[in-house]
Coordinates of C-alpha atoms in Angstrom, one line a residue:
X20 CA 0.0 0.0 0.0
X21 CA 1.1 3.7 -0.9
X22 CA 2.3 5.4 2.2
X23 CA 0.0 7.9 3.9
X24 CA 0.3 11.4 3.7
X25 CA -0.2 12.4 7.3
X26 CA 0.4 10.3 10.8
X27 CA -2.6 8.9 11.9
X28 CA -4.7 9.1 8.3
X29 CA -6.3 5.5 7.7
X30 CA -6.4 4.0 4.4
X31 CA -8.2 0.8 4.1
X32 CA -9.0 1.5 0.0
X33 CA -6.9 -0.7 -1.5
X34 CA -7.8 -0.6 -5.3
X35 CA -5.1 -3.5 -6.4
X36 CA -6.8 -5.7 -3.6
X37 CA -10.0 -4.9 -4.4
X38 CA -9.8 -5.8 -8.5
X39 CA -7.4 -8.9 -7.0
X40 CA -4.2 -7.5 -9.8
X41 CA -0.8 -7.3 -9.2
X42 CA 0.9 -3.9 -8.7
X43 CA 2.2 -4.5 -12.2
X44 CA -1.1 -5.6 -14.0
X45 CA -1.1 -4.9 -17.1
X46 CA -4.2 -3.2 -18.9
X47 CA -5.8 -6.5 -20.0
X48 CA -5.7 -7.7 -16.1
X49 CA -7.4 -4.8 -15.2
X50 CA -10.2 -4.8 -17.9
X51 CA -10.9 -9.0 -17.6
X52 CA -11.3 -8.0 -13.3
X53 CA -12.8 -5.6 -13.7
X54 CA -15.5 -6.9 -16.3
X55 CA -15.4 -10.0 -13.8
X56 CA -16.6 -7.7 -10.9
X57 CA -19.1 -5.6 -12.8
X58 CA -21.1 -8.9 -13.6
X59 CA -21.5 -10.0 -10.1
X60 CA -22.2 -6.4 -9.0
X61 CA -24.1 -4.7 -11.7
X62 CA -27.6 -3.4 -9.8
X63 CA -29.6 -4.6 -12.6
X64 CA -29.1 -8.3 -11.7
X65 CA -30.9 -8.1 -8.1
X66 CA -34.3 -7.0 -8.0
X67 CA -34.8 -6.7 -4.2
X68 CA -34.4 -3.1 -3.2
X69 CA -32.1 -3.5 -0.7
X70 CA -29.4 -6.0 -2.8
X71 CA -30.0 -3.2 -5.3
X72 CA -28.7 -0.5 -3.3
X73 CA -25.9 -2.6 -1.9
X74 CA -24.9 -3.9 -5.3
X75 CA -24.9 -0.4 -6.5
X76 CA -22.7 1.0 -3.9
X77 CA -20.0 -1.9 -4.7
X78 CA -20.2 -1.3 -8.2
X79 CA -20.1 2.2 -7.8
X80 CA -16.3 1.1 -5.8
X81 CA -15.2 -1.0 -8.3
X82 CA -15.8 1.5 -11.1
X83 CA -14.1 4.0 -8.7
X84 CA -10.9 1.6 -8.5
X85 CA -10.5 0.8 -12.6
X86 CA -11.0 4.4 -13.3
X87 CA -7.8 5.1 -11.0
X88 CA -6.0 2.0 -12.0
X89 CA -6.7 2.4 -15.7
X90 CA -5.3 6.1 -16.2
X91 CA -1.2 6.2 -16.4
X92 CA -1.1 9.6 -14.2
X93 CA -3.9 8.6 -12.0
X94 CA -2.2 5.3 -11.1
X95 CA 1.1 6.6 -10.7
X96 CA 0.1 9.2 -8.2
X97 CA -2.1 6.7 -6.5
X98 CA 1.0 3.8 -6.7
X99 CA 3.2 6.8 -4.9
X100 CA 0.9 8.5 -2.6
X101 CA -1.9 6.4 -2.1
X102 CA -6.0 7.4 -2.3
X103 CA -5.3 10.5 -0.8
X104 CA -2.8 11.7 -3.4
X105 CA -5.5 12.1 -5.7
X106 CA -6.9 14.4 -3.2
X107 CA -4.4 16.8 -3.2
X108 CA -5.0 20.5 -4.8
X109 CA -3.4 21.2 -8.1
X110 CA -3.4 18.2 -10.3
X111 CA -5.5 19.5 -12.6
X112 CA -2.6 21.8 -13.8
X113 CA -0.2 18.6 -13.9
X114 CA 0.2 17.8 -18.2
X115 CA -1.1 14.0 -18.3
X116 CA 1.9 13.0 -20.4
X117 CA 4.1 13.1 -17.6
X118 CA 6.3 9.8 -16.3
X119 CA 5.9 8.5 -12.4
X120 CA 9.1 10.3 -11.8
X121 CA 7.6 13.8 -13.1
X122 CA 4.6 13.4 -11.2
X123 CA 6.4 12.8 -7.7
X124 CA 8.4 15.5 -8.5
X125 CA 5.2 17.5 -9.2
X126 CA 3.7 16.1 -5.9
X127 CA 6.5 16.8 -3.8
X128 CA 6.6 20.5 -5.4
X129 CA 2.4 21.0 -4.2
X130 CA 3.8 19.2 -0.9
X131 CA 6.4 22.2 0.0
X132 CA 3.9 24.4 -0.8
X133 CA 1.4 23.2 1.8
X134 CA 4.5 23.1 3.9
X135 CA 5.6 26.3 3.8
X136 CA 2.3 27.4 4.5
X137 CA 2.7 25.6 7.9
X138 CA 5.9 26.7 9.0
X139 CA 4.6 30.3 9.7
X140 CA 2.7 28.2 12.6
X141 CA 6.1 26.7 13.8
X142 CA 9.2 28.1 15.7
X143 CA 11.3 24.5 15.8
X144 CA 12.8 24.9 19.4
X145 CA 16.0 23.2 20.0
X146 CA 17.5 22.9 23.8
X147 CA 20.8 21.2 25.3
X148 CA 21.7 20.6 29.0
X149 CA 24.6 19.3 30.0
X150 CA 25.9 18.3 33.5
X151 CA 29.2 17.8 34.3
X152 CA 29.7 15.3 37.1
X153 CA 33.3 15.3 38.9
X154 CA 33.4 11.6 40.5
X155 CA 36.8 11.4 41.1
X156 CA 36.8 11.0 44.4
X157 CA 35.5 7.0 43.9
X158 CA 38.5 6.0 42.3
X159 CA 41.4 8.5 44.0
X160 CA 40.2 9.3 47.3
X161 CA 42.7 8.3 50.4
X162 CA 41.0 7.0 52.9
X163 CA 43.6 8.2 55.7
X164 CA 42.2 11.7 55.0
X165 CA 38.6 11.2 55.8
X166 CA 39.0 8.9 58.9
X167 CA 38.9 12.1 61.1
X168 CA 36.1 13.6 59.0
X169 CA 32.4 13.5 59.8
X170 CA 30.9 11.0 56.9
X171 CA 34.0 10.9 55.6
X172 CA 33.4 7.2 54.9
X173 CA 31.4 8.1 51.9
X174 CA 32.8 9.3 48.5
X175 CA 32.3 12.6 47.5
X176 CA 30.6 13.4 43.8
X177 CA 29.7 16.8 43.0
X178 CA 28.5 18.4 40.1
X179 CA 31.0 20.8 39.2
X180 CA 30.0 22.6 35.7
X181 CA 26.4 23.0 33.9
X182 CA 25.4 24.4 30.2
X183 CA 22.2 25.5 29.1
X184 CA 21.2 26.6 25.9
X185 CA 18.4 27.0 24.0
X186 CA 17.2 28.1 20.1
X187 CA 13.4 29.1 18.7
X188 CA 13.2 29.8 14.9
X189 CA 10.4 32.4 13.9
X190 CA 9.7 32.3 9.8
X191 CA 9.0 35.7 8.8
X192 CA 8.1 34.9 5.5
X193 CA 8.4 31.5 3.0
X194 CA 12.6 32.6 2.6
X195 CA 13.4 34.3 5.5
X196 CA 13.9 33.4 8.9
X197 CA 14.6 34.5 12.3
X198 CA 16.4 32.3 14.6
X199 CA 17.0 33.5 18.6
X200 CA 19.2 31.7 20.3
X201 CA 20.8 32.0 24.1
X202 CA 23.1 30.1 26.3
X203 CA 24.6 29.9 30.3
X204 CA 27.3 28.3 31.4
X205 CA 28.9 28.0 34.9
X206 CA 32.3 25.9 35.8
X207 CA 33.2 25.7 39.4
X208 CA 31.6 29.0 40.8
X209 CA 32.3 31.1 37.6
X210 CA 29.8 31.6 34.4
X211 CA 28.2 33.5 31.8
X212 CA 26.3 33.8 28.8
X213 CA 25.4 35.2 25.7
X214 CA 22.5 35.7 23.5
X215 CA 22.4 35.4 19.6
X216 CA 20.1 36.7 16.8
X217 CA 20.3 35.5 13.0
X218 CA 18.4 35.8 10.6
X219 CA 18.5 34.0 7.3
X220 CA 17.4 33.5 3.9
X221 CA 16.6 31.3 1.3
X222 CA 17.9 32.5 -1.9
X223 CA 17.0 29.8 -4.2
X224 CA 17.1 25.7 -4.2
X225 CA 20.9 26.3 -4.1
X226 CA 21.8 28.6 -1.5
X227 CA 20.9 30.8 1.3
X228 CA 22.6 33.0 3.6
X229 CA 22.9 34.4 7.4
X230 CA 23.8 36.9 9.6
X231 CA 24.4 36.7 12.9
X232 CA 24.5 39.3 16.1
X233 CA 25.7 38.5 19.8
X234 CA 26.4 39.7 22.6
X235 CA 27.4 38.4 26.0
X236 CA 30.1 38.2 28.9
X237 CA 31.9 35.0 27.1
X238 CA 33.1 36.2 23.7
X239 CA 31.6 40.4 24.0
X240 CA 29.9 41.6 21.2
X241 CA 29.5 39.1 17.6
X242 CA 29.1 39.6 14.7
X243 CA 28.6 36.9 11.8
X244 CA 28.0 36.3 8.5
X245 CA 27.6 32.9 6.7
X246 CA 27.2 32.3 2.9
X247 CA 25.9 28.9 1.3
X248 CA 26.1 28.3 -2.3
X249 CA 26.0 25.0 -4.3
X250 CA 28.8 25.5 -6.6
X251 CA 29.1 21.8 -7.5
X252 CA 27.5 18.4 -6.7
X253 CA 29.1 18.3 -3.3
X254 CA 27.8 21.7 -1.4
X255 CA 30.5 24.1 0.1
X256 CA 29.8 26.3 2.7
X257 CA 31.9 29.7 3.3
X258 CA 31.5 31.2 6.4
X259 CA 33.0 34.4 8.2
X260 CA 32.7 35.5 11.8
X261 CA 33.8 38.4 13.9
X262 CA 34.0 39.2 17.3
X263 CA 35.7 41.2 20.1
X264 CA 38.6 39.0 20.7
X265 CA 38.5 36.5 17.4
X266 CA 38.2 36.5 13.6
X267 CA 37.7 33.6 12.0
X268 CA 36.9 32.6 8.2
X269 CA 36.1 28.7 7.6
X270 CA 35.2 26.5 4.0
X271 CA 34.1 23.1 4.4
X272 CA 32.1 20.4 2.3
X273 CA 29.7 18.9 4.4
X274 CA 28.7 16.0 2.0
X275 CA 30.6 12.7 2.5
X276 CA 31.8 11.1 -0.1
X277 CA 34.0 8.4 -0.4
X278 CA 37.5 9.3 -0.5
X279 CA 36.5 12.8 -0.1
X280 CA 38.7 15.2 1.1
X281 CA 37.9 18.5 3.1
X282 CA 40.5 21.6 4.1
X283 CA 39.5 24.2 5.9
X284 CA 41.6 27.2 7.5
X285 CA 41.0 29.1 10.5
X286 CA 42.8 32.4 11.3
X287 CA 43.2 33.7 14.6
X288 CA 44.6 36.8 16.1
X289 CA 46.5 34.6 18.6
X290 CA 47.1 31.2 16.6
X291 CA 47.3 29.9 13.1
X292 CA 46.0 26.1 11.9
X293 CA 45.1 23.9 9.6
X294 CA 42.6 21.2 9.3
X295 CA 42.4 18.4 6.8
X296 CA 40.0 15.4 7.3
X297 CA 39.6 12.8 4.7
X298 CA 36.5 10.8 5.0
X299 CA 35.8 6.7 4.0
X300 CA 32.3 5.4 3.8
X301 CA 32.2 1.4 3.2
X302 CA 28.7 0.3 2.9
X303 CA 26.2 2.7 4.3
X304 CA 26.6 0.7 7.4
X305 CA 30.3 1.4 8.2
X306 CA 31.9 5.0 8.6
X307 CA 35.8 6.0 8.9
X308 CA 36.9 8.8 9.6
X309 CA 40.4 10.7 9.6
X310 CA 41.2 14.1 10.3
X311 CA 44.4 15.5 10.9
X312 CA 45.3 19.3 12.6
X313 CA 48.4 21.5 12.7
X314 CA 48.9 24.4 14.8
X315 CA 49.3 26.3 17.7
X316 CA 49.6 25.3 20.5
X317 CA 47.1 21.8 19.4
X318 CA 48.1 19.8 17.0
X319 CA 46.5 16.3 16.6
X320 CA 45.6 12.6 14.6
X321 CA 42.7 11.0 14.6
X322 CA 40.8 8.0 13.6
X323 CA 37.4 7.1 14.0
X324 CA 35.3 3.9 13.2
X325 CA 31.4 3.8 13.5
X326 CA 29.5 0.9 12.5
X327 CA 25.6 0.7 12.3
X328 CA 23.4 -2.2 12.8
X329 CA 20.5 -3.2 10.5
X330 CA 18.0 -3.9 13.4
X331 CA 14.7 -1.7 14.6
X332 CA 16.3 0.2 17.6
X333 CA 19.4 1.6 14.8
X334 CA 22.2 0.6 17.5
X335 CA 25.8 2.1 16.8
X336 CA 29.2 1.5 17.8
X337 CA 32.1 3.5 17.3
X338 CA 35.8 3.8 18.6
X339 CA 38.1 6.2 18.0
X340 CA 41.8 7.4 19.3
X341 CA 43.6 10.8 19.1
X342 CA 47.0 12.0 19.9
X343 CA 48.8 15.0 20.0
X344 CA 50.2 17.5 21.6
X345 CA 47.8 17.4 24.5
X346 CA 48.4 13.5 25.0
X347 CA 46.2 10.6 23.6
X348 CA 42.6 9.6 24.1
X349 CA 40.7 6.7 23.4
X350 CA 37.3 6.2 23.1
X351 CA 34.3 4.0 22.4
X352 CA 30.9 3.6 22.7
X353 CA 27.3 2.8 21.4
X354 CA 24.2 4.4 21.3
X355 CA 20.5 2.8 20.5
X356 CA 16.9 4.3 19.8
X357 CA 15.2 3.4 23.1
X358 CA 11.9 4.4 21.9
X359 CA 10.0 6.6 18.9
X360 CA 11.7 10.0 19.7
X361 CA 14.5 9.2 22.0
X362 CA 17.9 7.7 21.6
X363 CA 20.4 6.7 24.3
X364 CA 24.1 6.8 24.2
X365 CA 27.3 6.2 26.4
X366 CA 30.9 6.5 25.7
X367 CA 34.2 6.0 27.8
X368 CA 37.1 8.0 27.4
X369 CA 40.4 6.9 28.0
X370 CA 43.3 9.1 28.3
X371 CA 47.0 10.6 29.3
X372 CA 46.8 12.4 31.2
X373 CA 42.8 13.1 30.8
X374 CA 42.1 10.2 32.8
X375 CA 39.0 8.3 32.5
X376 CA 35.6 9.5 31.8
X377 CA 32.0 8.3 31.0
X378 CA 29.9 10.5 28.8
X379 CA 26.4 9.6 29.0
X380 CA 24.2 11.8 26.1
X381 CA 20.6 11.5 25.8
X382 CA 18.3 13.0 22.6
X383 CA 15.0 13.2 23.3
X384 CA 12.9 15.0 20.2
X385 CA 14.7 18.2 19.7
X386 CA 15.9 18.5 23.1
X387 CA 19.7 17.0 24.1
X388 CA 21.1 16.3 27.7
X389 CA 24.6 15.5 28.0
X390 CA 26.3 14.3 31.1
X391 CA 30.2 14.0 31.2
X392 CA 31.1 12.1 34.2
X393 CA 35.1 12.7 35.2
X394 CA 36.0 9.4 37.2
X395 CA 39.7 9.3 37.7
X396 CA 42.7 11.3 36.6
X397 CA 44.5 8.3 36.3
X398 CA 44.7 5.4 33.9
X399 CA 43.1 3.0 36.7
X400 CA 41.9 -0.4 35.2
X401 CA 39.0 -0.1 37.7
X402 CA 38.0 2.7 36.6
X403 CA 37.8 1.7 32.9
X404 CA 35.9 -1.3 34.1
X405 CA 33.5 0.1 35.9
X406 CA 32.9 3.1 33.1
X407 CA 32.6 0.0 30.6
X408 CA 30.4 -2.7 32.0
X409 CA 28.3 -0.3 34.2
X410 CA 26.2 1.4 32.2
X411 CA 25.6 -1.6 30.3
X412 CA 24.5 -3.6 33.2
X413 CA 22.2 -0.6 34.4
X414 CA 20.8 -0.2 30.4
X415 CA 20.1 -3.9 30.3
X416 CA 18.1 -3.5 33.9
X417 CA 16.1 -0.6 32.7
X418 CA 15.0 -1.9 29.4
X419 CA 13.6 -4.9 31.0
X420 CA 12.0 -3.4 33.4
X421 CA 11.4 0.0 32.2
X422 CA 11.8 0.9 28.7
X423 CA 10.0 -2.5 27.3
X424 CA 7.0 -2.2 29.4
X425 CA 6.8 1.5 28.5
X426 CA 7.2 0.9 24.9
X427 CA 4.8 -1.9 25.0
X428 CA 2.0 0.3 27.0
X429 CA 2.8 2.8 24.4
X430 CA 2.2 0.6 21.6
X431 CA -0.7 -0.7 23.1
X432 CA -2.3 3.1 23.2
X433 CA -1.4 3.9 19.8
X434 CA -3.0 0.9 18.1
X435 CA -6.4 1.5 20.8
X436 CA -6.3 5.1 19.3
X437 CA -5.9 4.1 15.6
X438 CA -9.0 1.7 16.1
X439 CA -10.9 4.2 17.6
X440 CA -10.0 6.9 14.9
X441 CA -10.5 3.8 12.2
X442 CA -13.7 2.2 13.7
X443 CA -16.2 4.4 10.8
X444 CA -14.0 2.7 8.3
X445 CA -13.9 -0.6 9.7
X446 CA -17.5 -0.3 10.2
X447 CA -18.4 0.8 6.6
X448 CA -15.7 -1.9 5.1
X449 CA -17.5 -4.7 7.3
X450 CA -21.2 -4.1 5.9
X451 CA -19.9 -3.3 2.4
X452 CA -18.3 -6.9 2.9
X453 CA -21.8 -8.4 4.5
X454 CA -23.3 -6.6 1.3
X455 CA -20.9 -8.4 -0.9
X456 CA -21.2 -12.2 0.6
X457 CA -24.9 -11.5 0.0
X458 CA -24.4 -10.7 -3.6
X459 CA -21.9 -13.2 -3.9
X460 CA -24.3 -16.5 -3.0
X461 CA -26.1 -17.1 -6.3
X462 CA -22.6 -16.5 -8.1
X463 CA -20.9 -19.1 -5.6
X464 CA -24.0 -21.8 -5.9
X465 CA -23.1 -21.8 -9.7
X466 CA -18.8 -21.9 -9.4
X467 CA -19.4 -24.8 -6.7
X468 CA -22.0 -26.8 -9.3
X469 CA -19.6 -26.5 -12.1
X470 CA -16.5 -27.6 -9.8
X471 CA -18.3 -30.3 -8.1
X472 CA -19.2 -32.2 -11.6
X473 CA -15.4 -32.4 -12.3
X474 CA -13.8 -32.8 -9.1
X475 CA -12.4 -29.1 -9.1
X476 CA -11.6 -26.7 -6.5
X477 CA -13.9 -26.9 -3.8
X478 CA -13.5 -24.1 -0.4
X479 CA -14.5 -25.9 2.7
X480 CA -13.5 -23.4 4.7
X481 CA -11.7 -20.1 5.0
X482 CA -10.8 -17.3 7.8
X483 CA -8.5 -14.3 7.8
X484 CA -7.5 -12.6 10.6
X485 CA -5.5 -12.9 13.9
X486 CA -5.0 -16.7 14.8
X487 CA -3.9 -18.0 18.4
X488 CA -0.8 -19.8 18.5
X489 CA 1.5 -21.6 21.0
X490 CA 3.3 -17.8 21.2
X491 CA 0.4 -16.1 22.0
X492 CA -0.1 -14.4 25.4
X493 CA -2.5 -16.3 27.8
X494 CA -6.2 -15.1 27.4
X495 CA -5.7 -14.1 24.2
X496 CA -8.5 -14.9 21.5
X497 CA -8.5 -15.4 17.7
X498 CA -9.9 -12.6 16.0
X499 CA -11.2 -14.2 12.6
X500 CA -13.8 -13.6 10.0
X501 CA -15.7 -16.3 7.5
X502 CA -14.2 -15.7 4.1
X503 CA -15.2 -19.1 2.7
X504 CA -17.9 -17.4 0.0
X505 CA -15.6 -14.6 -1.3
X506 CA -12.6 -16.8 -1.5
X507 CA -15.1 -19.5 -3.7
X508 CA -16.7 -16.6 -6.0
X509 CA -12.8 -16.1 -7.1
X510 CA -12.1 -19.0 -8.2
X511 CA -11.8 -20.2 -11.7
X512 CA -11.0 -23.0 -14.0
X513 CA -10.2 -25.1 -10.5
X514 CA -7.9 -22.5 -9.6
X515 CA -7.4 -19.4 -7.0
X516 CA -5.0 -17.2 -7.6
X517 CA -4.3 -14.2 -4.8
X518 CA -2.1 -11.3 -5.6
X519 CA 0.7 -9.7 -2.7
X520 CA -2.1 -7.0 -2.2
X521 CA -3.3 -6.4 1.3
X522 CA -6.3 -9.4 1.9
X523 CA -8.4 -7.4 4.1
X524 CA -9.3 -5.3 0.2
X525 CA -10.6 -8.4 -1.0
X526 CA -14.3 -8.7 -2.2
X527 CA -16.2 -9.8 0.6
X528 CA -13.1 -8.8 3.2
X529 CA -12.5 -6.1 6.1
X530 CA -9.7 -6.0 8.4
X531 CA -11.2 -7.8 11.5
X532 CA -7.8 -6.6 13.9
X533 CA -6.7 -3.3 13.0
X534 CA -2.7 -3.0 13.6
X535 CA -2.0 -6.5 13.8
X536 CA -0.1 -9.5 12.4
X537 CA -2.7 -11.3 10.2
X538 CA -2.9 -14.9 7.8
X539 CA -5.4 -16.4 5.9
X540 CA -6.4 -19.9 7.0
X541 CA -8.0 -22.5 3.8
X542 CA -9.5 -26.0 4.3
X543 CA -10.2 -26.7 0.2
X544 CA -11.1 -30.1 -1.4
X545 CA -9.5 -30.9 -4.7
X546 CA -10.1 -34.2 -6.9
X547 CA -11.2 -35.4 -3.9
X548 CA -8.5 -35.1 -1.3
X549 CA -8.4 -32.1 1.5
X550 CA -6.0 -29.7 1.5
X551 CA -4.5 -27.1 4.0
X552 CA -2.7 -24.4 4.2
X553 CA -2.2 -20.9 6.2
X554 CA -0.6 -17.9 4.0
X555 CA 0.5 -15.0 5.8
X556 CA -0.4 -11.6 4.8
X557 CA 1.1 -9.8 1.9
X558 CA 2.4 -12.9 0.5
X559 CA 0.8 -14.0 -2.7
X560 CA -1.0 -17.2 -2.7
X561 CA -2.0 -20.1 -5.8
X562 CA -3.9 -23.0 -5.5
X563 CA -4.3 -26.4 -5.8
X564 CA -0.6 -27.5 -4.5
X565 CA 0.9 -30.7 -3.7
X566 CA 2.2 -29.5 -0.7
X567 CA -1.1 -28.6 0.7
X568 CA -2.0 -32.1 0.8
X569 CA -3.2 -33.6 3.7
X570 CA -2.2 -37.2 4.4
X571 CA -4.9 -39.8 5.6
X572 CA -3.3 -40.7 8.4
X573 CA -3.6 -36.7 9.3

């Protein structure tokens, strides 16, 4: 199914399910299911008022679906963006010659527009808190200096620097923005803090610039000016900033490339340097990194290695070691998505003479709290120990018995809501599927008479939905619907064939368990011998098979 437009929107019209074509039916398919369809729910065929209506309302759908299915632009939008792609204001200005590509291009084009409208509504606030922990006194204390002390017995952590700062973006018009932006810092007893105002603008598709004011106790007065400009396939960014005590002018390529390489130069008043990093990327999973700096008085190496892995919760590992000047560091860590908008991560820092420290960073949304934790200025292998196996033992306690039952309750509310907000559809797709089965029965007496006087295909029984199995939670029921008669009026020539197409858009179907895991269950009769079989959804399905067979002694 095409994705949705919005979070939360419910689609259950699912025209490929509903004709029972493949995604790439051709227009024969379409015309032979479609004719197929029309003759079992033309109105005209049913003289009973109320079939009448019924039929007409189905046939009225069907027609619906072909007419989308059978138009190149139609379908394309519809393959991209779903029903309610179609919806969308502006099409009717679209040239109906264009390719797939032209039209999600098109789409994506009437899609910023709606966007920018919104963003007048929006100010994007972005926050960071970060704690500095000194915990030193675990690891170095001396215990012949506290045994005269009152509580001296205990170790002594203290939080010995904090950082706040904060940013809200204001669109002033569809190119122009303001962003306001402020900070405080403190570090042992002494602080300060500054406040910043940009504003930018969006000169075309391939650049924008900004300038920035400041003022504050950390840096005095600021003034800044950035310039972006797309000059080649890989963006490069030229920036200049001035200030009280600093003047600096920067060029960097932010894309990564492989093999790339990226210079920059900063000038100081006080210090010259250089920076050159060169960047690897190995499969998207695996990232190296290199940079190397010259100058005054830090000069430094470094190599970095991050690995992602291709599971749900995007973990990440990474290492990395620098040396210079100032000594040599080594560090490594992981981080993990713990749940929808929050990601967890820790990494220990090893060093001479740094010490050993635990960084613990948490993003939640838009908001970021760091929390550098100092534990020894000493290469202790206690130390390193505890930094490394601590926080994985205390992450492994508090996602089984936090995180997972929070994640769980939450996904247990989000599915109760999206019934709820889906229970008019449900309701409409469940008697427009009663109203089917009821059209269906004359139809289905016929296919069963013609299979039954050569041995064909003959469905005994049939359910779709939620089954109970040996990994089911106690007290948990089936949730499954009778779809014996619409699985019989499909078939054909002894055959039933069932396209990849979502089940629950099937003639005579409705989704019976919104949100969930769902199969389709057959007990069928061919030449005589039963058959079996369970097909999972969104798996295509053909029968008679051999292997459905179901021995005797079964």
């Amino acid at each position: 199914m095409a994705p949705a437009l919005e979070d939360g929107e419910f689609d259950n019209d699912d025209y490929y399910s509903l004709l029972n074509v493949r995604r790439e039916a051709s227009q024969e398919e379409l015309k032979g299911s479609y004719r197929r369809l029309c003759m079992l729910y033309h109105p005209d065929k049913h003289r009973d008022p109320e079939l009448k209506r019924q039929a007409e309302q189905l046939f009225n759908l069907v027609h619906q679906a072909y007419e989308v299915l059978s138009d190149p632009q139609s379908r394309a939008i519809y393959d991209i963006y779903g029903k309610r792609g179609l919806d969308v204001e502006g099409w009717e200005v679209v040239e109906r010659k264009r390719s797939p590509v032209e039209i999600r291009e098109e789409f994506e084009r009437l899609q910023r527009e709606r966007e920018e409208r919104r963003l007048q509504q929006r100010t994007n606030p972005k926050g960071m808190i970060s704690v500095g922990v000194d915990a030193t006194d675990l690891f170095d204390r001396y215990e012949e200096d506290y045994e005269d002390v009152p509580g001296g017995g205990f170790p002594h952590v203290e939080i010995n620097k904090m950082h706040i700062s904060q940013s809200i973006e204001a669109p002033l018009t569809t190119s122009d923005t303001a962003v306001l932006s402020g900070s405080l810092s403190t570090h042992n007893g002494n602080g300060g803090g500054n406040i910043n105002v940009a504003l930018r603008r969006v000169t075309s598709a391939k650049g924008w610039g900004e300038v920035e004011f400041g003022a504050g106790d950390t840096h005095g007065p600021l003034l800044g000016m950035k310039i972006f400009r797309n000059l080649t396939q890989h963006p490069i960014v030229f920036g200049l900033q001035l200030s009280q005590k600093r003047c600096r002018m920067t060029c960097f390529s932010p894309a990564l490339t492989p093999w790339a390489t990226c210079s920059g130069c900063n000038c100081s008043i006080r210090r010259d340097c250089c920076l050159l990093r060169m960047y690897s990327l190995f499969p998207v999973l695996t990232v190296f990194v290199g940079p190397l700096q010259l100058g005054i008085p830090h000069s430094f190496m470094m190599m970095s290695y991050q690995y992602k892995f291709q599971d749900d919760d995007q973990t990440k590992v990474k290492g990395s070691i620098k040396a210079g000047f100032f000594g040599t560091v080594v560090e490594y860590g992981a981080e993990r998505k713990i749940s929808r908008h929050s990601v967890l991560g820790a990494t220990v820092s090893v060093g001479v003479p740094q010490g050993v420290s635990l960084k613990i960073k948490l993003n939640r949304a838009s908001q970021t709290y760091f929390f550098p934790i100092h534990l020894t200025d000493q290469l202790l292998p206690s130390a390193v120990f505890y930094a490394t196996v601590g926080p994985l033992v205390f992450y492994l306690a508090i996602q089984r018995l936090v995180i997972r039952p929070y994640v769980r309750s939450q996904k247990e509310q989000d599915l109760e809501k999206h019934r709820e907000s889906s229970a008019s559809d449900i309701a409409r797709k469940r008697q427009e599927a009663e109203s089917a089965v009821l059209l269906m029965q004359e139809s289905v007496r016929r296919i069963i008479e013609t299979e039954e006087s050569k041995m064909g295909l003959i469905i005994l029984n049939a359910w779709y939905g939620k089954f109970v199995t040996d990994n089911s939670q106690k007290h948990e029921r089936a949730k499954v619907i009778d779809v014996t008669v619409p699985l019989q009026c499909l078939v054909k020539d002894s055959k039933l064939i069932l396209t990849e197409a979502t089940k629950s858009g099937l003639p005579g179907f409705y989704d019976p368990c919104v949100g969930e895991e769902k199969s389709l269950k057959l007990l069928y009769q061919f030449r005589g011998v039963m058959h079996q079989v369970l097909s999972p959804e969104g798996e295509a399905l053909r029968i008679p098979k051999q292997s459905h067979r179901i021995d005797a002694d079964t």
